[in-house]
Coordinates of C-alpha atoms and ligand atoms in Angstrom, one line a residue:
M1 CA 21.7 -22.4 21.8
S2 CA 20.7 -23.5 25.2
T3 CA 17.7 -25.6 24.3
T4 CA 17.6 -29.1 25.7
A5 CA 17.1 -31.0 22.4
K6 CA 19.9 -30.6 19.9
P7 CA 18.8 -28.4 17.0
T8 CA 18.7 -30.1 13.7
I9 CA 20.4 -28.5 10.6
L10 CA 19.9 -29.7 7.1
I11 CA 22.6 -29.1 4.5
I12 CA 21.4 -29.1 0.9
D13 CA 24.3 -29.1 -1.6
D14 CA 25.3 -31.2 -4.5
D15 CA 29.0 -30.9 -3.6
S16 CA 29.8 -33.6 -1.2
E17 CA 33.0 -31.9 0.0
I18 CA 31.1 -28.8 1.0
R19 CA 28.5 -31.0 2.8
Y20 CA 31.3 -32.7 4.7
S21 CA 33.2 -29.6 5.8
L22 CA 30.1 -27.7 6.8
S23 CA 28.8 -30.7 8.6
R24 CA 32.0 -31.0 10.6
V25 CA 31.9 -27.3 11.6
L26 CA 28.2 -27.6 12.7
S27 CA 28.6 -30.9 14.5
S28 CA 31.5 -29.5 16.5
R29 CA 28.9 -27.2 18.2
G30 CA 26.7 -30.2 19.0
Y31 CA 24.1 -29.6 16.2
Q32 CA 22.5 -32.6 14.7
V33 CA 23.3 -32.5 11.0
V34 CA 21.3 -34.1 8.1
E35 CA 22.5 -33.9 4.5
A36 CA 20.7 -33.8 1.1
P37 CA 22.6 -34.0 -2.2
S38 CA 20.1 -32.2 -4.3
G39 CA 17.4 -29.5 -4.2
E40 CA 14.7 -32.1 -4.9
Q41 CA 15.8 -34.4 -2.0
G42 CA 16.3 -31.4 0.2
V43 CA 12.7 -30.2 -0.3
A44 CA 11.4 -33.7 0.3
T45 CA 13.4 -33.9 3.6
V46 CA 12.1 -30.6 4.8
K47 CA 8.5 -31.7 4.1
K48 CA 8.9 -35.0 5.9
S49 CA 10.7 -33.8 9.0
P50 CA 11.3 -30.0 9.1
P51 CA 14.7 -29.2 10.5
D52 CA 15.3 -26.1 12.7
L53 CA 17.6 -24.6 10.0
V54 CA 18.5 -25.3 6.4
F55 CA 21.8 -24.4 4.7
L56 CA 21.0 -24.3 1.0
D57 CA 23.4 -24.0 -1.9
I58 CA 22.2 -21.7 -4.7
R59 CA 23.9 -23.3 -7.7
M60 CA 23.1 -27.0 -8.0
S61 CA 22.4 -29.2 -11.0
G62 CA 18.7 -30.0 -11.1
M63 CA 16.5 -27.8 -8.9
S64 CA 18.3 -24.5 -8.1
G65 CA 18.6 -23.2 -4.6
I66 CA 16.3 -20.3 -5.3
E67 CA 13.6 -22.8 -6.6
A68 CA 14.1 -25.0 -3.6
L69 CA 13.8 -22.0 -1.3
Q70 CA 10.5 -21.1 -2.9
H71 CA 9.2 -24.6 -2.4
I72 CA 10.3 -24.7 1.2
R73 CA 9.0 -21.3 2.1
S74 CA 5.7 -21.7 0.4
S75 CA 4.9 -24.9 2.3
N76 CA 6.3 -23.5 5.6
P77 CA 6.8 -19.7 5.8
K78 CA 8.5 -20.1 9.1
Q79 CA 11.3 -22.3 7.9
M80 CA 14.7 -20.7 8.5
V81 CA 17.0 -21.0 5.5
V82 CA 20.5 -19.7 5.0
L83 CA 21.6 -19.6 1.3
M84 CA 25.2 -20.4 0.3
T85 CA 26.9 -19.0 -2.7
A86 CA 30.3 -18.7 -4.2
F87 CA 29.2 -15.6 -6.2
G88 CA 28.3 -12.6 -4.1
T89 CA 26.4 -10.7 -6.7
A90 CA 23.8 -8.1 -5.9
Q91 CA 21.3 -10.2 -7.8
T92 CA 21.9 -13.2 -5.6
A93 CA 21.6 -11.2 -2.4
I94 CA 18.4 -9.5 -3.6
E95 CA 16.8 -12.8 -4.8
A96 CA 17.8 -14.6 -1.6
M97 CA 16.1 -12.0 0.6
K98 CA 13.1 -11.6 -1.7
Y99 CA 12.3 -15.2 -1.3
G100 CA 12.6 -15.1 2.4
A101 CA 16.1 -16.4 3.2
F102 CA 17.2 -15.6 6.7
D103 CA 20.6 -14.6 5.3
Y104 CA 23.2 -15.8 2.9
I105 CA 26.8 -16.7 3.3
M106 CA 29.7 -16.7 0.9
K107 CA 31.9 -19.7 0.1
P108 CA 34.6 -20.5 1.1
F109 CA 33.3 -20.5 4.7
D110 CA 34.8 -18.9 7.7
P111 CA 33.8 -21.5 10.4
A112 CA 33.3 -18.8 13.0
K113 CA 30.9 -16.9 10.7
V114 CA 29.0 -20.1 9.9
L115 CA 28.5 -20.8 13.6
A116 CA 27.5 -17.2 14.4
L117 CA 25.0 -17.3 11.6
A118 CA 23.6 -20.7 12.7
E119 CA 23.2 -19.4 16.2
N120 CA 21.4 -16.2 15.1
A121 CA 19.1 -18.1 12.8
L122 CA 18.3 -20.7 15.4
K123 CA 17.6 -18.0 18.0
A124 CA 15.2 -16.3 15.5
H125 CA 13.6 -19.7 14.9
A126 CA 13.1 -20.3 18.7
E127 CA 11.6 -16.8 19.1
I128 CA 9.2 -17.4 16.3
R129 CA 8.2 -20.7 17.8
A130 CA 7.7 -19.2 21.2
V131 CA 5.2 -16.8 19.7
G132 CA 3.1 -19.9 19.0
E133 CA -0.6 -19.1 18.8
Y134 CA -0.4 -15.3 18.6
K135 CA -3.7 -13.7 19.6
P136 CA -4.1 -10.3 18.1
T137 CA -5.5 -7.8 20.5
I138 CA -8.1 -6.7 18.0
N139 CA -9.9 -7.6 14.8
S140 CA -9.4 -4.8 12.4
E141 CA -12.9 -5.5 11.0
D142 CA -14.3 -4.1 14.2
Y143 CA -12.5 -0.8 13.6
K144 CA -14.0 0.5 10.5
E145 CA -13.6 3.9 12.1
G146 CA -9.8 3.5 11.7
I147 CA -9.3 4.8 15.2
V148 CA -8.0 2.3 17.7
G149 CA -7.5 2.9 21.4
S150 CA -8.8 1.3 24.6
S151 CA -7.0 3.6 27.0
S152 CA -9.3 5.7 29.0
V153 CA -8.0 8.8 27.5
M154 CA -8.9 7.6 24.0
Q155 CA -12.2 6.3 25.2
D156 CA -12.9 9.9 26.4
V157 CA -12.0 11.2 23.0
F158 CA -14.5 8.8 21.4
K159 CA -17.2 9.9 23.8
I160 CA -16.6 13.6 22.8
I161 CA -16.7 12.6 19.1
G162 CA -20.1 11.0 19.8
Q163 CA -21.3 14.1 21.6
V164 CA -20.3 16.6 18.9
T165 CA -21.7 14.7 15.9
A166 CA -25.3 15.5 16.7
S167 CA -24.7 19.2 16.1
D168 CA -22.8 21.5 13.8
V169 CA -20.6 22.9 16.6
T170 CA -17.1 24.0 15.5
V171 CA -14.4 21.7 16.9
M172 CA -10.8 22.4 17.3
V173 CA -8.5 19.4 17.5
T174 CA -5.1 20.0 19.0
G175 CA -2.1 17.8 19.8
E176 CA 1.3 16.8 18.6
S177 CA 1.9 15.7 15.1
G178 CA 0.8 12.2 14.2
T179 CA -1.6 11.8 17.1
G180 CA -4.6 11.3 14.9
K181 CA -6.1 14.7 14.7
E182 CA -7.3 14.3 11.1
L183 CA -8.6 10.9 11.9
V184 CA -10.8 12.4 14.6
A185 CA -12.1 15.1 12.3
R186 CA -13.1 12.4 9.7
S187 CA -14.8 10.4 12.4
I188 CA -16.9 13.4 13.5
W189 CA -17.9 14.0 9.9
K190 CA -18.7 10.3 9.2
H191 CA -21.1 10.2 12.1
S192 CA -22.7 13.5 11.5
H193 CA -25.8 14.3 9.4
R194 CA -23.3 15.7 6.9
A195 CA -21.8 12.3 6.2
A196 CA -23.4 12.1 2.7
K197 CA -21.8 15.4 1.7
A198 CA -18.1 16.1 1.2
F199 CA -15.2 16.1 3.7
I200 CA -12.5 18.4 2.4
A201 CA -9.2 18.8 4.2
V202 CA -7.2 21.9 3.4
N203 CA -3.6 22.1 4.7
C204 CA -3.3 25.8 5.4
A205 CA 0.5 25.5 6.0
A206 CA 1.1 23.9 2.6
I207 CA -0.6 26.6 0.5
P208 CA 1.2 30.0 0.0
D209 CA -0.6 33.0 1.5
N210 CA -1.4 34.5 -1.9
L211 CA -3.2 31.4 -3.1
I212 CA -5.0 30.3 0.0
E213 CA -8.0 32.7 -0.4
S214 CA -8.5 31.5 -4.0
E215 CA -8.2 27.9 -2.8
L216 CA -10.8 28.4 0.0
F217 CA -13.2 30.8 -1.6
G218 CA -12.5 30.5 -5.3
H219 CA -11.9 33.4 -7.7
E220 CA -13.4 35.2 -10.7
K221 CA -11.8 35.3 -14.1
G222 CA -9.2 38.0 -14.4
S223 CA -9.2 38.7 -10.7
F224 CA -5.4 38.4 -10.6
T225 CA -2.6 37.6 -12.9
G226 CA -3.0 34.0 -13.9
A227 CA -6.7 33.8 -13.0
T228 CA -7.6 32.8 -16.6
G229 CA -11.0 31.4 -15.6
Q230 CA -13.4 31.2 -12.8
R231 CA -12.6 28.9 -10.0
I232 CA -14.9 27.4 -7.4
G233 CA -13.3 27.3 -4.0
K234 CA -13.3 24.6 -1.3
F235 CA -16.0 26.2 0.8
E236 CA -18.4 26.3 -2.1
L237 CA -17.5 22.7 -3.2
C238 CA -18.0 21.6 0.4
D239 CA -21.5 23.0 0.7
G240 CA -23.5 20.8 3.1
G241 CA -20.3 19.1 4.1
T242 CA -17.4 19.5 6.5
I243 CA -14.2 21.4 5.9
F244 CA -11.1 20.5 7.8
L245 CA -8.7 23.3 8.2
D246 CA -5.4 21.7 8.9
E247 CA -2.7 23.8 10.6
I248 CA -5.0 26.8 11.0
G249 CA -2.3 28.5 13.1
D250 CA -0.4 29.1 9.8
M251 CA -3.2 31.1 8.2
A252 CA -2.6 34.7 7.3
L253 CA -4.6 37.3 9.3
A254 CA -6.4 38.5 6.2
T255 CA -7.7 35.0 5.5
Q256 CA -8.6 34.6 9.2
T257 CA -11.0 37.5 8.8
K258 CA -12.8 35.8 5.9
I259 CA -13.1 32.5 7.9
L260 CA -14.7 34.5 10.7
R261 CA -17.2 35.7 8.2
V262 CA -18.1 32.2 7.1
L263 CA -18.6 31.3 10.8
Q264 CA -20.7 34.3 11.6
Q265 CA -22.7 34.8 8.5
G266 CA -22.4 31.6 6.6
E267 CA -21.3 33.4 3.5
I268 CA -18.3 33.9 1.3
Q269 CA -17.2 36.0 -1.7
R270 CA -14.9 34.7 -4.5
V271 CA -11.7 36.6 -4.9
G272 CA -12.4 39.5 -7.3
G273 CA -16.1 38.8 -7.1
M274 CA -19.0 41.0 -5.8
E275 CA -21.6 38.3 -5.3
T276 CA -22.2 37.0 -1.8
I277 CA -22.6 33.3 -1.7
K278 CA -24.3 31.4 1.1
V279 CA -22.5 28.3 2.2
D280 CA -23.5 25.7 4.8
V281 CA -20.2 24.2 6.0
R282 CA -19.1 22.8 9.2
I283 CA -15.6 23.7 10.2
I284 CA -13.2 21.5 12.1
A285 CA -9.8 23.1 12.7
E286 CA -6.6 21.6 13.8
T287 CA -3.4 23.0 15.0
N288 CA -0.3 21.9 16.9
K289 CA 0.6 25.6 17.6
D290 CA -0.2 27.4 20.8
L291 CA -3.0 29.5 19.6
E292 CA -3.4 31.2 23.0
E293 CA 0.2 32.5 22.6
M294 CA -0.6 33.6 19.1
V295 CA -3.6 35.5 20.2
K296 CA -1.5 37.3 22.8
A297 CA 1.1 38.1 20.1
K298 CA -1.7 39.3 17.9
T299 CA -0.9 36.9 15.1
F300 CA -4.1 35.0 15.5
R301 CA -7.5 36.8 15.7
E302 CA -9.0 36.6 19.2
D303 CA -12.6 36.6 17.9
L304 CA -11.8 33.8 15.5
Y305 CA -10.1 31.9 18.2
Y306 CA -13.2 31.9 20.3
R307 CA -15.4 30.9 17.4
L308 CA -13.2 28.0 16.6
N309 CA -12.5 26.8 20.0
V310 CA -16.1 26.0 21.0
V311 CA -15.2 22.4 21.7
R312 CA -11.6 21.4 21.9
I313 CA -10.3 17.9 21.7
K314 CA -6.7 17.6 22.7
M315 CA -5.2 14.4 21.4
P316 CA -3.0 12.7 23.9
A317 CA 0.6 11.8 22.8
L318 CA 1.1 8.1 22.2
R319 CA 3.8 7.9 24.9
E320 CA 1.1 8.9 27.4
R321 CA -1.1 5.9 26.5
P322 CA 1.2 2.9 26.0
D323 CA -1.7 0.6 26.6
D324 CA -3.0 1.4 23.2
I325 CA 0.2 0.3 21.4
P326 CA -0.5 -3.4 21.1
Q327 CA -3.8 -2.7 19.5
I328 CA -2.4 -0.1 17.1
V329 CA 0.4 -2.5 16.1
D330 CA -2.1 -5.3 15.4
F331 CA -4.4 -2.9 13.5
C332 CA -1.5 -1.7 11.3
L333 CA -0.4 -5.3 10.6
Q334 CA -3.8 -6.5 9.7
N335 CA -4.2 -3.6 7.4
L336 CA -0.9 -4.2 5.8
V337 CA -1.8 -7.8 5.2
K338 CA -5.2 -6.8 3.7
Q339 CA -3.5 -4.4 1.4
K340 CA -1.0 -7.0 0.5
K341 CA 1.9 -4.8 1.5
A342 CA 3.2 -7.4 3.9
R343 CA 2.6 -11.0 4.9
V344 CA 3.6 -10.7 8.5
S345 CA 0.8 -10.8 11.0
K346 CA 2.5 -11.4 14.3
V347 CA 4.9 -9.8 16.7
S348 CA 7.0 -11.6 19.3
T349 CA 6.5 -10.8 22.9
E350 CA 9.9 -9.2 23.2
T351 CA 9.2 -7.0 20.1
M352 CA 5.9 -5.9 21.5
A353 CA 7.6 -5.0 24.8
I354 CA 10.1 -2.8 23.0
L355 CA 7.4 -1.1 21.1
V356 CA 5.3 -0.5 24.2
R357 CA 8.2 0.9 26.1
H358 CA 9.4 3.2 23.3
R359 CA 8.8 7.0 23.7
W360 CA 7.2 7.7 20.4
Q361 CA 8.1 11.3 19.5
G362 CA 6.3 11.0 16.2
N363 CA 3.3 9.4 17.8
V364 CA 1.0 7.0 15.9
R365 CA 2.4 8.0 12.5
E366 CA 5.9 7.0 13.6
L367 CA 4.7 3.7 15.2
E368 CA 2.8 2.9 12.0
N369 CA 6.0 3.6 10.0
V370 CA 8.1 1.4 12.2
V371 CA 5.6 -1.5 12.0
Y372 CA 5.5 -1.2 8.2
R373 CA 9.3 -1.1 7.8
S374 CA 9.8 -4.0 10.2
A375 CA 7.0 -6.1 8.6
V376 CA 8.5 -5.6 5.2
I377 CA 11.9 -6.9 6.3
A378 CA 10.8 -9.6 8.7
Q379 CA 11.1 -13.2 7.6
G380 CA 8.4 -15.7 8.3
D381 CA 5.2 -14.4 9.8
T382 CA 6.5 -12.7 12.9
I383 CA 8.4 -9.5 13.6
L384 CA 11.3 -10.2 15.9
P385 CA 13.4 -7.5 17.7
K386 CA 16.1 -7.9 15.1
D387 CA 13.6 -6.6 12.5
L388 CA 13.1 -3.3 14.3
P389 CA 15.1 -0.3 13.3
Q390 CA 18.3 -0.1 15.3
E391 CA 17.3 3.3 16.8
I392 CA 14.1 1.8 18.2
R393 CA 15.9 -1.3 19.7
D394 CA 18.6 0.9 21.3
A395 CA 16.5 3.8 22.4
V396 CA 17.3 5.0 25.9
G397 CA 13.6 6.0 26.0
A398 CA 12.7 2.4 26.0
L399 CA 13.2 2.3 29.7
P400 CA 9.8 1.8 31.2
A401 CA 9.9 4.2 34.0
L402 CA 11.2 7.0 31.8
A403 CA 7.7 7.2 30.4
A404 CA 6.1 10.7 30.3
P405 CA 4.5 12.1 33.3
T406 CA 0.8 11.6 34.0
P407 CA -1.3 12.4 31.0
V408 CA -4.2 14.7 31.5
P409 CA -6.2 14.7 28.3
E410 CA -8.0 17.9 27.8
V411 CA -11.4 18.3 26.5
S412 CA -12.8 21.7 27.1
M413 CA -15.6 23.9 26.1
T414 CA -15.8 27.6 25.9
V415 CA -18.9 29.6 25.3
P416 CA -18.4 32.4 22.7
A417 CA -18.7 35.9 24.1
T418 CA -21.3 37.0 21.6
S419 CA -24.4 34.9 20.9
A420 CA -23.8 33.2 17.6
P421 CA -26.3 32.8 14.8
F422 CA -25.7 29.1 15.1
D423 CA -28.5 27.4 17.0
A424 CA -26.4 24.3 16.8
M425 CA -23.8 26.0 18.9
R426 CA -26.4 26.5 21.6
T427 CA -27.4 22.9 21.4
A428 CA -23.8 22.0 21.9
V429 CA -23.4 24.4 24.8
S430 CA -26.4 22.7 26.5
E431 CA -24.4 19.5 26.0
G432 CA -21.7 21.2 28.0
A433 CA -22.6 19.4 31.2
A434 CA -21.8 16.1 29.6
L435 CA -18.5 17.4 28.3
A436 CA -17.6 18.9 31.6
R437 CA -18.2 15.6 33.2
A438 CA -15.9 14.0 30.7
K439 CA -13.3 16.6 31.6
H440 CA -13.5 15.7 35.2
V441 CA -13.3 12.0 34.5
T442 CA -10.3 12.4 32.3
A443 CA -8.5 14.7 34.6
A444 CA -8.5 12.0 37.2
L445 CA -6.6 9.5 35.0
V446 CA -3.2 8.5 36.2
P447 CA -2.0 5.5 34.1
A448 CA 1.7 6.4 34.2
A449 CA 1.6 6.4 38.0
A450 CA 1.2 2.6 38.0
Q451 CA 4.7 2.2 36.6
P452 CA 7.4 1.5 39.2
A453 CA 10.0 4.2 39.8
L454 CA 13.3 3.9 37.9
T455 CA 16.2 3.0 40.1
I456 CA 19.8 2.6 39.1
D457 CA 19.5 -1.1 39.9
R458 CA 16.5 -1.4 37.6
A459 CA 18.3 0.5 34.9
L460 CA 21.4 -1.7 35.2
D461 CA 19.3 -4.9 35.1
F462 CA 17.6 -3.6 32.0
L463 CA 20.9 -2.8 30.4
H464 CA 22.3 -6.2 31.3
E465 CA 19.4 -7.9 29.7
E466 CA 19.2 -5.8 26.6
L467 CA 23.0 -5.4 25.9
G468 CA 23.5 -9.2 26.5
K469 CA 21.5 -9.8 23.3
S470 CA 23.9 -7.8 21.1
E471 CA 27.1 -9.2 19.7
E472 CA 29.1 -6.1 20.9
P473 CA 30.8 -6.7 24.2
I474 CA 28.8 -5.2 27.0
L475 CA 31.5 -3.1 28.7
E476 CA 32.6 -1.6 25.4
R477 CA 29.1 -0.5 24.7
I478 CA 28.5 1.0 28.1
E479 CA 31.8 2.8 28.1
R480 CA 31.2 4.3 24.7
E481 CA 27.7 5.5 25.6
M482 CA 28.8 6.9 29.0
I483 CA 31.7 8.7 27.5
K484 CA 29.5 10.3 24.8
R485 CA 26.9 11.4 27.3
V486 CA 29.4 12.8 29.8
V487 CA 31.3 14.7 27.2
V488 CA 28.1 16.2 25.8
A489 CA 26.9 17.1 29.3
Q490 CA 30.2 18.9 30.0
G491 CA 29.8 20.9 26.8
G492 CA 32.7 19.1 25.1
N493 CA 35.2 20.0 27.9
I494 CA 37.5 16.9 28.0
L495 CA 39.1 17.8 31.3
K496 CA 35.8 18.1 33.2
A497 CA 34.5 15.0 31.4
S498 CA 37.5 13.0 32.4
E499 CA 37.2 14.1 36.0
Q500 CA 33.6 13.1 36.1
L501 CA 34.4 9.7 34.5
G502 CA 37.3 9.2 37.0
I503 CA 40.0 8.7 34.4
T504 CA 42.9 10.9 33.2
R505 CA 42.5 13.3 30.3
A506 CA 45.0 11.3 28.3
T507 CA 43.1 8.0 28.9
L508 CA 39.8 9.7 27.9
R509 CA 41.3 11.0 24.6
K510 CA 42.7 7.5 23.9
R511 CA 39.4 5.8 24.6
I512 CA 37.5 8.3 22.4
D513 CA 39.9 7.4 19.6
E514 CA 39.8 3.7 20.2
L515 CA 36.0 3.5 20.5
G516 CA 35.6 5.7 17.4
I517 CA 33.5 8.3 19.3
R518 CA 32.7 11.5 17.5
V519 CA 32.7 14.4 19.9
Ligands
LIG601 N1 -5.8 5.9 17.3 C1 -5.4 5.6 16.1 N2 -5.6 4.3 15.6 C2 -5.1 3.9 14.4 N3 -4.4 4.7 13.6 C3 -4.2 6.0 14.0 C4 -4.6 6.4 15.2 N4 -4.2 7.7 15.4 C5 -3.5 8.0 14.3 N5 -3.5 7.0 13.4 C6 -2.8 6.9 12.1 O1 -1.6 7.7 12.3 C7 -1.4 8.5 11.1 C8 -1.4 10.0 11.5 O2 -2.7 10.4 11.9 P1 -3.3 11.8 11.5 O3 -2.9 12.2 10.1 O4 -4.7 11.9 11.8 O5 -2.4 12.7 12.5 P2 -2.4 14.3 12.8 O6 -2.5 14.4 14.2 O7 -3.4 14.9 11.9 O8 -0.9 14.6 12.3 P3 -0.3 16.1 11.8 O9 -0.3 17.0 13.0 O10 1.1 15.7 11.4 O11 -1.2 16.5 10.7 C9 -2.5 8.2 10.1 O12 -2.0 7.2 9.2 C10 -3.6 7.6 11.0 O13 -4.4 6.7 10.3
LIG602 MG1 -3.0 16.4 10.3

């Protein structure tokens, strides 16, 4: 620890020999050590003058270590506690972590391990303290919509949502998985005049082709084997409401024809039925497939494509709008706390920097998942870098200047070739000017351009800083990673790889073995 004041460590154990030996090990590093001979006295000492770290024995006469841990942590959730035990049972480990211990250590002690553990715990303690008064970027109460985002690309998405809610225009939402397409569809519905009626989401990819028609349009009794009774389909159930066709690119051509009929005539027929049923349903479709390509390949009906694609909202990938990340993180944390799934409500500056720099391939869904996982394992009230999954901490994509190229959100409008029976569509078309304006505004956005170019020097500085935090020696890590990359880049050719690395083939083979690299 390179803090100016000596960190204080309290040892709570009823065995004076253990207190003595542990105290000697810790004092040898310059820590100020305080001792307590029982759980009760230890808890009192922590309340009176909280130390930076507590070593706490589990088995003590009187108050047990787990009880003492509960007392300590309930009065101060930030208190760092390391439990000590002579019995390494699964139960002890589970209990220790459940009640918020930083870690636990087995007796007899290995002095080097004690010191490494003390150092890690004190580092975490210092990081949590540095977070101080954490100011969340948002108040989740203000986001009843459930959609967060202050980046200009997201602001433009919100504007379009506002514009399409007044009418019944068909909206197609596209974008990578996890970018919030369904959230957008729900938001359009909530703000539309259809809000009092149903919103039904149908995942076209999840339902087998032979069942999808029955699912969407219903069926009559006896219309096919297994149709033992009449069934009302989603379109009928959703009358007056909004239907969300998820993964429409996966819909069979025969079903596409029937969807087209709903759009054109506002009517359906149950499978095996003769009756024509009028339905008033707004359709919002989503896909992450390239429908234009599918139209060319004749696997998606062109006329349906134009009907659906009246207004298109393309959701930007999360890595194209890193400015939104702190808000989304705060939003997730506040929701987790509200739902009592986690107690953690803060993230340290360093953690946030890692999250903001990461290239989120799985978009908001992946970020949400990482925040959840980390919040669950974090001790105290703050997520520290050590709580993040290893792959996020180590990701090469965390380099700032490797961020994706300039995002150009796409909000477009096409006018159907034939004049539709939907007056609403015309209304929407007349709103086209506003949408077109939005398109121009968004196309001019260049947030990523503000990031400095990546130079080798910057990359090395970054590596120096990041790898310095790990216990693994820096050179070993760099060597291992470089060997892996060069071997892969050379297609597994060891000779070529060794030439590029500037070592002999024999040395390369030896290092691959020594460093445990799998090639
Ligand atoms: N802007 C946002 N603010 C807050 N939460 C968001 C945002 N965007 C997405 N989410 C959350 O991320 C998760 C994924 O969102 P959603 O299901 O809408 O994505 P999707 O684009 O429909 O994904 P898929 O293509 O896999 O169906 C949800 O839990 C959603 O609440
Ligand atoms: Mg979806």
